[in-house]
mmCIF file of C-alpha atoms and ligand atoms in Angstrom:
data_model
loop_
_atom_site.group_PDB
_atom_site.id
_atom_site.type_symbol
_atom_site.label_atom_id
_atom_site.label_comp_id
_atom_site.label_asym_id
_atom_site.label_seq_id
_atom_site.Cartn_x
_atom_site.Cartn_y
_atom_site.Cartn_z
ATOM 1 C CA MET R 22 18.370 -95.632 -141.301
ATOM 2 C CA ARG R 23 19.903 -93.756 -138.397
ATOM 3 C CA ALA R 24 21.504 -95.747 -135.589
ATOM 4 C CA LEU R 25 23.862 -95.333 -132.662
ATOM 5 C CA ILE R 26 27.013 -97.111 -133.769
ATOM 6 C CA VAL R 27 29.872 -98.339 -131.605
ATOM 7 C CA ASP R 28 32.850 -96.080 -132.286
ATOM 8 C CA ARG R 29 35.300 -96.133 -129.401
ATOM 9 C CA SER R 30 37.015 -92.978 -130.695
ATOM 10 C CA ALA R 31 33.766 -91.009 -130.110
ATOM 11 C CA PRO R 32 32.619 -89.623 -126.723
ATOM 12 C CA GLY R 33 30.981 -92.435 -124.754
ATOM 13 C CA GLY R 34 32.036 -94.887 -127.495
ATOM 14 C CA LEU R 35 28.996 -94.148 -129.676
ATOM 15 C CA ARG R 36 28.238 -91.979 -132.712
ATOM 16 C CA VAL R 37 25.122 -91.400 -134.791
ATOM 17 C CA GLY R 38 25.473 -92.922 -138.268
ATOM 18 C CA GLU R 39 23.654 -94.549 -141.162
ATOM 19 C CA VAL R 40 23.292 -98.336 -141.442
ATOM 20 C CA PRO R 41 21.148 -100.595 -143.664
ATOM 21 C CA GLU R 42 17.723 -101.567 -142.328
ATOM 22 C CA PRO R 43 17.706 -105.086 -140.846
ATOM 23 C CA VAL R 44 16.244 -107.962 -142.865
ATOM 24 C CA PRO R 45 13.909 -109.931 -140.577
ATOM 25 C CA ALA R 46 14.029 -113.719 -140.189
ATOM 26 C CA ALA R 47 10.708 -115.589 -140.482
ATOM 27 C CA ASN R 48 10.090 -115.400 -136.725
ATOM 28 C CA GLN R 49 10.969 -111.701 -136.473
ATOM 29 C CA ALA R 50 8.803 -108.604 -136.814
ATOM 30 C CA LEU R 51 10.141 -105.226 -137.931
ATOM 31 C CA VAL R 52 9.560 -102.490 -135.369
ATOM 32 C CA ARG R 53 9.918 -98.742 -135.890
ATOM 33 C CA VAL R 54 11.666 -97.678 -132.694
ATOM 34 C CA THR R 55 10.594 -94.471 -130.955
ATOM 35 C CA ALA R 56 12.419 -94.833 -127.644
ATOM 36 C CA THR R 57 15.149 -96.938 -126.097
ATOM 37 C CA SER R 58 16.666 -97.101 -122.647
ATOM 38 C CA PHE R 59 20.244 -97.735 -121.579
ATOM 39 C CA ASN R 60 21.282 -100.571 -119.302
ATOM 40 C CA TYR R 61 24.495 -100.752 -117.304
ATOM 41 C CA GLY R 62 25.604 -104.034 -118.909
ATOM 42 C CA GLU R 63 25.424 -102.828 -122.500
ATOM 43 C CA VAL R 64 27.070 -99.451 -121.869
ATOM 44 C CA SER R 65 29.907 -101.051 -119.882
ATOM 45 C CA HIS R 66 30.738 -104.500 -121.235
ATOM 46 C CA GLY R 67 28.806 -103.988 -124.527
ATOM 47 C CA ILE R 68 30.483 -100.830 -125.807
ATOM 48 C CA GLU R 69 33.869 -102.022 -124.544
ATOM 49 C CA THR R 70 33.846 -105.378 -126.343
ATOM 50 C CA ALA R 71 31.591 -105.061 -129.440
ATOM 51 C CA ALA R 72 33.146 -104.797 -132.899
ATOM 52 C CA GLU R 73 33.412 -101.223 -134.193
ATOM 53 C CA GLY R 74 30.255 -100.348 -136.175
ATOM 54 C CA THR R 75 27.968 -102.637 -134.141
ATOM 55 C CA VAL R 76 24.456 -101.419 -133.338
ATOM 56 C CA LEU R 77 23.812 -102.395 -129.719
ATOM 57 C CA GLY R 78 20.616 -101.891 -127.740
ATOM 58 C CA TRP R 79 18.588 -104.402 -125.733
ATOM 59 C CA ASP R 80 15.460 -102.328 -125.011
ATOM 60 C CA ALA R 81 13.205 -100.613 -127.534
ATOM 61 C CA ALA R 82 9.610 -99.442 -127.686
ATOM 62 C CA GLY R 83 7.828 -98.635 -130.925
ATOM 63 C CA VAL R 84 5.277 -99.826 -133.446
ATOM 64 C CA VAL R 85 5.228 -102.943 -135.648
ATOM 65 C CA VAL R 86 5.758 -101.960 -139.300
ATOM 66 C CA GLN R 87 6.073 -105.490 -140.682
ATOM 67 C CA ALA R 88 4.593 -108.578 -139.016
ATOM 68 C CA ALA R 89 6.611 -111.806 -138.791
ATOM 69 C CA ALA R 90 6.423 -113.988 -141.902
ATOM 70 C CA ASP R 91 5.624 -117.065 -139.796
ATOM 71 C CA ARG R 92 2.445 -115.262 -138.585
ATOM 72 C CA SER R 93 3.566 -115.299 -134.930
ATOM 73 C CA GLY R 94 3.432 -112.085 -132.894
ATOM 74 C CA PRO R 95 1.529 -108.829 -133.259
ATOM 75 C CA ALA R 96 0.089 -107.243 -136.407
ATOM 76 C CA VAL R 97 1.253 -104.097 -138.220
ATOM 77 C CA GLY R 98 0.407 -100.963 -136.246
ATOM 78 C CA THR R 99 0.566 -102.613 -132.791
ATOM 79 C CA PRO R 100 2.441 -100.593 -130.136
ATOM 80 C CA VAL R 101 5.057 -102.874 -128.651
ATOM 81 C CA VAL R 102 7.894 -103.173 -126.178
ATOM 82 C CA THR R 103 10.812 -105.307 -127.322
ATOM 83 C CA LEU R 104 13.958 -107.029 -126.060
ATOM 84 C CA ASP R 105 16.864 -108.428 -128.035
ATOM 85 C CA GLU R 106 20.598 -108.950 -127.790
ATOM 86 C CA GLY R 107 21.227 -105.848 -129.930
ATOM 87 C CA GLY R 108 19.812 -103.582 -132.608
ATOM 88 C CA GLY R 109 17.593 -101.457 -130.350
ATOM 89 C CA TRP R 110 19.587 -98.227 -130.774
ATOM 90 C CA ALA R 111 18.273 -97.702 -134.310
ATOM 91 C CA GLU R 112 15.241 -96.397 -136.142
ATOM 92 C CA VAL R 113 14.125 -99.902 -137.107
ATOM 93 C CA ARG R 114 14.809 -103.195 -135.363
ATOM 94 C CA ALA R 115 14.087 -106.799 -136.359
ATOM 95 C CA VAL R 116 13.049 -108.720 -133.261
ATOM 96 C CA ARG R 117 11.891 -112.287 -132.575
ATOM 97 C CA THR R 118 8.236 -112.352 -131.681
ATOM 98 C CA ASP R 119 8.687 -114.205 -128.381
ATOM 99 C CA TRP R 120 10.628 -111.153 -127.164
ATOM 100 C CA ILE R 121 7.836 -108.710 -128.040
ATOM 101 C CA GLY R 122 5.239 -107.491 -125.553
ATOM 102 C CA VAL R 123 2.055 -105.817 -126.708
ATOM 103 C CA ALA R 124 1.523 -102.391 -125.141
ATOM 104 C CA PRO R 125 -1.725 -100.531 -124.499
ATOM 105 C CA GLU R 126 -2.385 -97.764 -127.056
ATOM 106 C CA ARG R 127 -2.192 -95.167 -124.279
ATOM 107 C CA ALA R 128 1.293 -96.177 -123.137
ATOM 108 C CA GLU R 129 4.106 -93.631 -123.404
ATOM 109 C CA PRO R 130 7.020 -95.058 -125.464
ATOM 110 C CA GLY R 131 9.761 -93.675 -123.210
ATOM 111 C CA ALA R 132 8.196 -95.321 -120.172
ATOM 112 C CA LEU R 133 7.740 -98.582 -122.104
ATOM 113 C CA SER R 134 11.372 -98.588 -123.195
ATOM 114 C CA THR R 135 12.521 -98.902 -119.568
ATOM 115 C CA ILE R 136 10.769 -102.256 -119.179
ATOM 116 C CA PRO R 137 12.507 -105.137 -120.998
ATOM 117 C CA VAL R 138 15.838 -105.580 -119.220
ATOM 118 C CA ALA R 139 15.142 -103.708 -115.985
ATOM 119 C CA ALA R 140 11.579 -104.774 -115.154
ATOM 120 C CA GLY R 141 11.891 -108.114 -116.948
ATOM 121 C CA THR R 142 14.933 -109.017 -114.857
ATOM 122 C CA ALA R 143 13.342 -107.816 -111.625
ATOM 123 C CA LEU R 144 10.199 -109.872 -112.251
ATOM 124 C CA ARG R 145 11.957 -113.076 -113.281
ATOM 125 C CA ALA R 146 14.584 -112.828 -110.538
ATOM 126 C CA LEU R 147 11.839 -112.363 -107.945
ATOM 127 C CA HIS R 148 10.173 -115.520 -109.273
ATOM 128 C CA ARG R 149 13.397 -117.355 -108.375
ATOM 129 C CA THR R 150 13.065 -116.312 -104.710
ATOM 130 C CA GLY R 151 9.698 -118.106 -104.450
ATOM 131 C CA PRO R 152 6.508 -116.707 -102.906
ATOM 132 C CA LEU R 153 6.649 -113.075 -101.818
ATOM 133 C CA LEU R 154 3.602 -112.599 -99.602
ATOM 134 C CA GLY R 155 4.751 -112.074 -96.040
ATOM 135 C CA ARG R 156 8.400 -112.783 -96.926
ATOM 136 C CA ARG R 157 11.477 -110.665 -96.188
ATOM 137 C CA ILE R 158 13.208 -109.614 -99.417
ATOM 138 C CA LEU R 159 16.439 -107.614 -99.756
ATOM 139 C CA VAL R 160 17.221 -105.720 -102.969
ATOM 140 C CA THR R 161 20.834 -104.555 -103.362
ATOM 141 C CA GLY R 162 21.705 -101.861 -105.910
ATOM 142 C CA ALA R 163 18.111 -100.772 -105.266
ATOM 143 C CA THR R 164 18.567 -97.305 -106.779
ATOM 144 C CA GLY R 165 19.423 -98.726 -110.215
ATOM 145 C CA GLY R 166 17.231 -99.623 -113.167
ATOM 146 C CA VAL R 167 16.606 -103.223 -112.088
ATOM 147 C CA GLY R 168 16.576 -102.318 -108.393
ATOM 148 C CA ARG R 169 13.801 -99.732 -108.631
ATOM 149 C CA TYR R 170 11.520 -102.155 -110.456
ATOM 150 C CA ALA R 171 12.471 -104.933 -108.016
ATOM 151 C CA VAL R 172 11.488 -102.806 -105.012
ATOM 152 C CA GLN R 173 8.122 -101.988 -106.593
ATOM 153 C CA LEU R 174 7.374 -105.547 -107.715
ATOM 154 C CA ALA R 175 8.386 -107.123 -104.399
ATOM 155 C CA ARG R 176 6.109 -104.679 -102.582
ATOM 156 C CA LEU R 177 3.299 -105.393 -105.058
ATOM 157 C CA GLY R 178 3.761 -109.095 -104.310
ATOM 158 C CA GLY R 179 3.281 -108.523 -100.586
ATOM 159 C CA ALA R 180 6.865 -108.805 -99.368
ATOM 160 C CA HIS R 181 8.539 -106.873 -96.573
ATOM 161 C CA VAL R 182 11.038 -104.994 -98.754
ATOM 162 C CA ILE R 183 14.497 -103.923 -97.639
ATOM 163 C CA ALA R 184 16.347 -101.716 -100.138
ATOM 164 C CA SER R 185 20.116 -101.314 -100.027
ATOM 165 C CA THR R 186 22.006 -98.348 -101.493
ATOM 166 C CA GLY R 187 25.450 -96.858 -100.984
ATOM 167 C CA ASP R 188 23.793 -93.561 -100.067
ATOM 168 C CA PRO R 189 20.613 -93.944 -97.973
ATOM 169 C CA ALA R 190 20.597 -90.244 -97.011
ATOM 170 C CA ARG R 191 20.268 -89.267 -100.664
ATOM 171 C CA HIS R 192 18.022 -92.079 -101.931
ATOM 172 C CA GLY R 193 16.052 -93.179 -98.853
ATOM 173 C CA GLU R 194 12.984 -91.039 -99.477
ATOM 174 C CA ALA R 195 12.663 -92.087 -103.130
ATOM 175 C CA LEU R 196 13.095 -95.778 -102.297
ATOM 176 C CA ARG R 197 10.447 -95.597 -99.566
ATOM 177 C CA ALA R 198 8.104 -93.876 -102.022
ATOM 178 C CA LEU R 199 8.597 -96.842 -104.359
ATOM 179 C CA GLY R 200 7.578 -99.257 -101.616
ATOM 180 C CA ALA R 201 10.644 -100.079 -99.525
ATOM 181 C CA HIS R 202 9.793 -100.673 -95.863
ATOM 182 C CA GLU R 203 13.430 -100.186 -94.867
ATOM 183 C CA VAL R 204 16.401 -98.550 -96.557
ATOM 184 C CA VAL R 205 19.854 -99.715 -95.473
ATOM 185 C CA ALA R 206 23.440 -98.760 -96.308
ATOM 186 C CA GLY R 207 24.455 -102.343 -97.080
ATOM 187 C CA PRO R 208 23.312 -105.950 -96.726
ATOM 188 C CA ALA R 209 24.926 -106.288 -93.273
ATOM 189 C CA GLN R 210 22.221 -103.955 -91.944
ATOM 190 C CA ALA R 211 19.312 -106.043 -93.284
ATOM 191 C CA GLY R 212 18.528 -107.604 -89.909
ATOM 192 C CA GLY R 213 18.824 -111.286 -90.871
ATOM 193 C CA GLY R 214 16.108 -113.861 -91.502
ATOM 194 C CA LEU R 215 15.838 -112.999 -95.193
ATOM 195 C CA ASP R 216 13.767 -115.259 -97.441
ATOM 196 C CA GLY R 217 15.175 -113.789 -100.632
ATOM 197 C CA VAL R 218 17.854 -111.477 -101.958
ATOM 198 C CA LEU R 219 18.098 -109.895 -105.401
ATOM 199 C CA ASP R 220 21.746 -108.963 -105.587
ATOM 200 C CA MET R 221 22.694 -106.496 -108.305
ATOM 201 C CA VAL R 222 26.126 -105.596 -106.897
ATOM 202 C CA GLY R 223 28.059 -108.841 -106.258
ATOM 203 C CA GLY R 224 31.467 -109.001 -104.551
ATOM 204 C CA ALA R 225 31.531 -108.250 -100.830
ATOM 205 C CA GLN R 226 27.831 -107.289 -100.900
ATOM 206 C CA LEU R 227 26.862 -110.757 -102.132
ATOM 207 C CA VAL R 228 28.868 -112.361 -99.325
ATOM 208 C CA GLU R 229 27.267 -110.050 -96.740
ATOM 209 C CA ALA R 230 23.790 -110.639 -98.170
ATOM 210 C CA PHE R 231 24.206 -114.419 -98.105
ATOM 211 C CA ASP R 232 25.028 -114.172 -94.406
ATOM 212 C CA GLN R 233 21.647 -112.478 -93.846
ATOM 213 C CA LEU R 234 19.604 -115.325 -95.384
ATOM 214 C CA GLY R 235 17.328 -117.300 -93.090
ATOM 215 C CA GLU R 236 16.407 -120.987 -93.404
ATOM 216 C CA GLY R 237 15.496 -121.931 -96.980
ATOM 217 C CA GLY R 238 16.441 -118.464 -98.235
ATOM 218 C CA THR R 239 17.576 -117.879 -101.820
ATOM 219 C CA LEU R 240 20.013 -115.296 -103.104
ATOM 220 C CA VAL R 241 19.659 -114.531 -106.813
ATOM 221 C CA ALA R 242 22.999 -113.298 -108.192
ATOM 222 C CA VAL R 243 21.703 -110.907 -110.860
ATOM 223 C CA GLY R 244 24.512 -108.388 -111.280
ATOM 224 C CA HIS R 245 28.190 -107.871 -110.580
ATOM 225 C CA SER R 246 28.496 -104.085 -110.706
ATOM 226 C CA ALA R 247 31.162 -104.074 -107.980
ATOM 227 C CA GLY R 248 33.507 -105.886 -110.370
ATOM 228 C CA GLU R 249 35.133 -107.849 -107.564
ATOM 229 C CA GLY R 250 35.231 -111.474 -106.500
ATOM 230 C CA GLU R 251 33.114 -113.130 -103.849
ATOM 231 C CA ASN R 252 35.343 -114.351 -101.027
ATOM 232 C CA PHE R 253 33.439 -116.344 -98.403
ATOM 233 C CA PRO R 254 35.117 -116.578 -94.988
ATOM 234 C CA PHE R 255 35.539 -120.024 -93.440
ATOM 235 C CA GLY R 256 32.213 -121.073 -91.920
ATOM 236 C CA ALA R 257 30.034 -118.865 -94.108
ATOM 237 C CA LEU R 258 28.549 -121.893 -95.854
ATOM 238 C CA PHE R 259 27.985 -123.946 -92.682
ATOM 239 C CA SER R 260 24.454 -124.991 -91.964
ATOM 240 C CA GLY R 261 22.906 -124.426 -88.538
ATOM 241 C CA PRO R 262 19.677 -123.592 -86.757
ATOM 242 C CA GLY R 263 17.779 -121.044 -88.870
ATOM 243 C CA ARG R 264 20.501 -121.194 -91.534
ATOM 244 C CA ASP R 265 19.892 -124.538 -93.214
ATOM 245 C CA ASP R 266 19.111 -125.024 -96.902
ATOM 246 C CA ARG R 267 20.282 -121.591 -98.089
ATOM 247 C CA SER R 268 21.137 -121.251 -101.755
ATOM 248 C CA ILE R 269 22.677 -118.979 -104.346
ATOM 249 C CA VAL R 270 21.351 -119.137 -107.891
ATOM 250 C CA THR R 271 22.763 -117.520 -111.010
ATOM 251 C CA PHE R 272 20.460 -115.700 -113.404
ATOM 252 C CA MET R 273 20.357 -114.589 -117.038
ATOM 253 C CA LEU R 274 17.295 -112.851 -118.440
ATOM 254 C CA LEU R 275 18.019 -113.842 -122.023
ATOM 255 C CA PHE R 276 17.846 -117.536 -121.072
ATOM 256 C CA CYS R 277 14.266 -117.161 -119.759
ATOM 257 C CA ASP R 278 11.331 -118.485 -121.799
ATOM 258 C CA GLY R 279 7.947 -116.820 -122.179
ATOM 259 C CA LEU R 280 9.173 -113.234 -121.930
ATOM 260 C CA ASP R 281 6.518 -111.966 -124.383
ATOM 261 C CA ARG R 282 3.851 -112.615 -121.758
ATOM 262 C CA ASP R 283 5.867 -110.845 -119.042
ATOM 263 C CA LEU R 284 6.592 -107.841 -121.271
ATOM 264 C CA THR R 285 2.891 -107.494 -122.099
ATOM 265 C CA TRP R 286 1.916 -107.650 -118.417
ATOM 266 C CA LEU R 287 4.640 -105.201 -117.380
ATOM 267 C CA ALA R 288 3.625 -102.767 -120.158
ATOM 268 C CA ARG R 289 0.108 -102.731 -118.785
ATOM 269 C CA GLN R 290 1.315 -102.070 -115.221
ATOM 270 C CA VAL R 291 3.442 -99.148 -116.398
ATOM 271 C CA ALA R 292 0.672 -97.743 -118.605
ATOM 272 C CA ASP R 293 -1.788 -97.990 -115.690
ATOM 273 C CA GLY R 294 0.610 -96.253 -113.287
ATOM 274 C CA VAL R 295 0.911 -99.344 -111.061
ATOM 275 C CA LEU R 296 4.654 -99.382 -111.757
ATOM 276 C CA SER R 297 6.748 -96.241 -112.132
ATOM 277 C CA PRO R 298 9.371 -96.347 -114.916
ATOM 278 C CA GLU R 299 11.699 -94.166 -112.841
ATOM 279 C CA ILE R 300 13.088 -92.168 -115.738
ATOM 280 C CA THR R 301 15.816 -89.985 -114.268
ATOM 281 C CA TRP R 302 17.507 -88.914 -117.506
ATOM 282 C CA ARG R 303 16.048 -88.294 -120.948
ATOM 283 C CA GLY R 304 17.648 -87.130 -124.181
ATOM 284 C CA GLY R 305 17.804 -87.526 -127.947
ATOM 285 C CA TRP R 306 20.123 -88.929 -130.606
ATOM 286 C CA ASP R 307 22.993 -86.536 -129.824
ATOM 287 C CA ASP R 308 22.919 -86.909 -126.043
ATOM 288 C CA ALA R 309 23.880 -90.568 -125.663
ATOM 289 C CA SER R 310 27.426 -89.969 -124.415
ATOM 290 C CA GLU R 311 26.141 -87.963 -121.456
ATOM 291 C CA ALA R 312 23.994 -90.875 -120.253
ATOM 292 C CA VAL R 313 26.754 -93.430 -120.854
ATOM 293 C CA GLY R 314 29.205 -91.390 -118.766
ATOM 294 C CA ALA R 315 26.722 -90.886 -115.940
ATOM 295 C CA LEU R 316 25.754 -94.581 -115.787
ATOM 296 C CA LEU R 317 29.375 -95.732 -115.758
ATOM 297 C CA GLY R 318 30.262 -93.098 -113.153
ATOM 298 C CA ARG R 319 27.450 -94.260 -110.807
ATOM 299 C CA ARG R 320 25.892 -90.775 -111.086
ATOM 300 C CA LEU R 321 22.747 -91.878 -112.917
ATOM 301 C CA HIS R 322 20.335 -93.724 -110.642
ATOM 302 C CA GLY R 323 17.189 -94.987 -112.384
ATOM 303 C CA LYS R 324 16.519 -95.270 -116.096
ATOM 304 C CA ALA R 325 18.050 -93.255 -118.951
ATOM 305 C CA VAL R 326 15.691 -92.947 -121.927
ATOM 306 C CA LEU R 327 16.695 -91.916 -125.436
ATOM 307 C CA ASP R 328 13.940 -90.675 -127.762
ATOM 308 C CA LEU R 329 14.786 -91.932 -131.254
ATOM 309 C CA THR R 330 12.333 -89.826 -133.255
HETATM 310 N N1 LIG C 414 21.819 -111.361 -115.147
HETATM 311 C C1 LIG C 414 21.031 -110.627 -115.944
HETATM 312 O O1 LIG C 414 20.295 -111.123 -116.796
HETATM 313 C C2 LIG C 414 21.036 -109.141 -115.719
HETATM 314 C C3 LIG C 414 19.991 -108.376 -116.222
HETATM 315 C C4 LIG C 414 19.994 -106.988 -115.965
HETATM 316 C C5 LIG C 414 21.025 -106.422 -115.234
HETATM 317 N N2 LIG C 414 22.041 -107.209 -114.813
HETATM 318 C C6 LIG C 414 23.129 -106.618 -114.008
HETATM 319 O O2 LIG C 414 22.534 -106.183 -112.791
HETATM 320 C C7 LIG C 414 23.196 -105.017 -112.318
HETATM 321 C C8 LIG C 414 22.185 -103.913 -112.130
HETATM 322 O O3 LIG C 414 21.721 -103.490 -113.399
HETATM 323 P P1 LIG C 414 21.098 -102.039 -113.542
HETATM 324 O O4 LIG C 414 20.748 -101.865 -114.955
HETATM 325 O O5 LIG C 414 20.083 -101.839 -112.478
HETATM 326 O O6 LIG C 414 22.390 -101.135 -113.199
HETATM 327 P P2 LIG C 414 22.432 -99.654 -112.573
HETATM 328 O O7 LIG C 414 21.260 -98.901 -113.043
HETATM 329 O O8 LIG C 414 23.799 -99.179 -112.831
HETATM 330 O O9 LIG C 414 22.215 -99.899 -111.002
HETATM 331 C C9 LIG C 414 23.151 -100.581 -110.196
HETATM 332 C C10 LIG C 414 23.141 -99.988 -108.794
HETATM 333 O O10 LIG C 414 24.134 -100.673 -108.032
HETATM 334 C C11 LIG C 414 24.890 -99.736 -107.288
HETATM 335 N N3 LIG C 414 26.292 -99.814 -107.725
HETATM 336 C C12 LIG C 414 26.818 -99.478 -108.910
HETATM 337 N N4 LIG C 414 28.128 -99.674 -108.935
HETATM 338 C C13 LIG C 414 28.443 -100.155 -107.732
HETATM 339 C C14 LIG C 414 29.657 -100.542 -107.134
HETATM 340 N N5 LIG C 414 30.824 -100.477 -107.786
HETATM 341 N N6 LIG C 414 29.635 -100.974 -105.875
HETATM 342 C C15 LIG C 414 28.464 -101.033 -105.216
HETATM 343 N N7 LIG C 414 27.273 -100.668 -105.728
HETATM 344 C C16 LIG C 414 27.266 -100.247 -106.977
HETATM 345 C C17 LIG C 414 24.355 -98.349 -107.549
HETATM 346 O O11 LIG C 414 23.541 -97.983 -106.443
HETATM 347 P P3 LIG C 414 24.033 -96.950 -105.288
HETATM 348 O O12 LIG C 414 24.984 -95.969 -105.930
HETATM 349 O O13 LIG C 414 22.764 -96.353 -104.792
HETATM 350 O O14 LIG C 414 24.672 -97.817 -104.272
HETATM 351 C C18 LIG C 414 23.496 -98.519 -108.797
HETATM 352 O O15 LIG C 414 22.325 -97.722 -108.749
HETATM 353 C C19 LIG C 414 24.286 -104.699 -113.354
HETATM 354 O O16 LIG C 414 25.498 -105.269 -112.921
HETATM 355 C C20 LIG C 414 23.783 -105.391 -114.600
HETATM 356 O O17 LIG C 414 24.841 -105.702 -115.495
HETATM 357 C C21 LIG C 414 22.071 -108.549 -115.021
#
């Protein structure tokens, strides 16, 4: 079968090649992949560190062509959206059934492929901030794949949503259209009293965002795109009136249970137009290097979808 293979001598570190079809374990279904989407983590850390010849790919949408031998998961012919630690950038993937969401027949595969890492992370990270209705929530890195879903989901949950981007003049209108009540140029402008923060950037932005938390507020450290350390000035972790009981929690999507249910729910929201997949780049097998370069260069804001047909 065709696959995108790690080859660091090729543009973007990937080339199209032939690999054997995967052999599924008892709890895995085989899925014919029709679309995948790229995530920052796999195109940065993944391509840089994987062994040459590896087939990466966390997100993939397609159709079940062989049900799991242990009879878990969907039947042959079911349209699905899938998540795994690799193998999604190929014509066929073997995937454990608790990482498969069932999609409505009407759903568009490219839109579905944006869901697993980006929307799954946004949903689960928002759960970590607690109730959303009437709460003040800041999303940093709001223009990215996770950020755009986080803005939409926080708004859907009834939060007052503050979106942070390095370039509000360029992205403000789009972020407001997704549901942001305010668009700011950094966490320091969030106005304080935050109940929750989804931080996709890390470094100085995490430190600034923590300072904006109100009493009982939770910062979920999702991403570290800034690639720098978090240096808290003396006093930053003091308690005080309106600043007691603040916390920072770490997060890893792949350690979450019950993702099949979330993927199924998210697929329905995207198919029904409740959530926008925010596809800002789309290409085919031979175009991968363009998307990799744009994501790494912070020029691609939103989701990059690759049609693998
Ligand atoms: N823990 C987990 O399970 C998990 C799951 C998914 C993603 N992540 C991580 O979460 C982060 C976001 O993922 P994503 O897929 O949404 O990435 P993305 O599409 O690249 O979006 C990240 C956004 O952050 C901003 N940004 C990028 N580089 C930056 C820098 N050096 N300094 C400040 N801002 C920067 C950009 O917004 P502006 O240019 O508009 O400022 C960009 O749109 C990544 O670090 C990813 O690895 C973690």
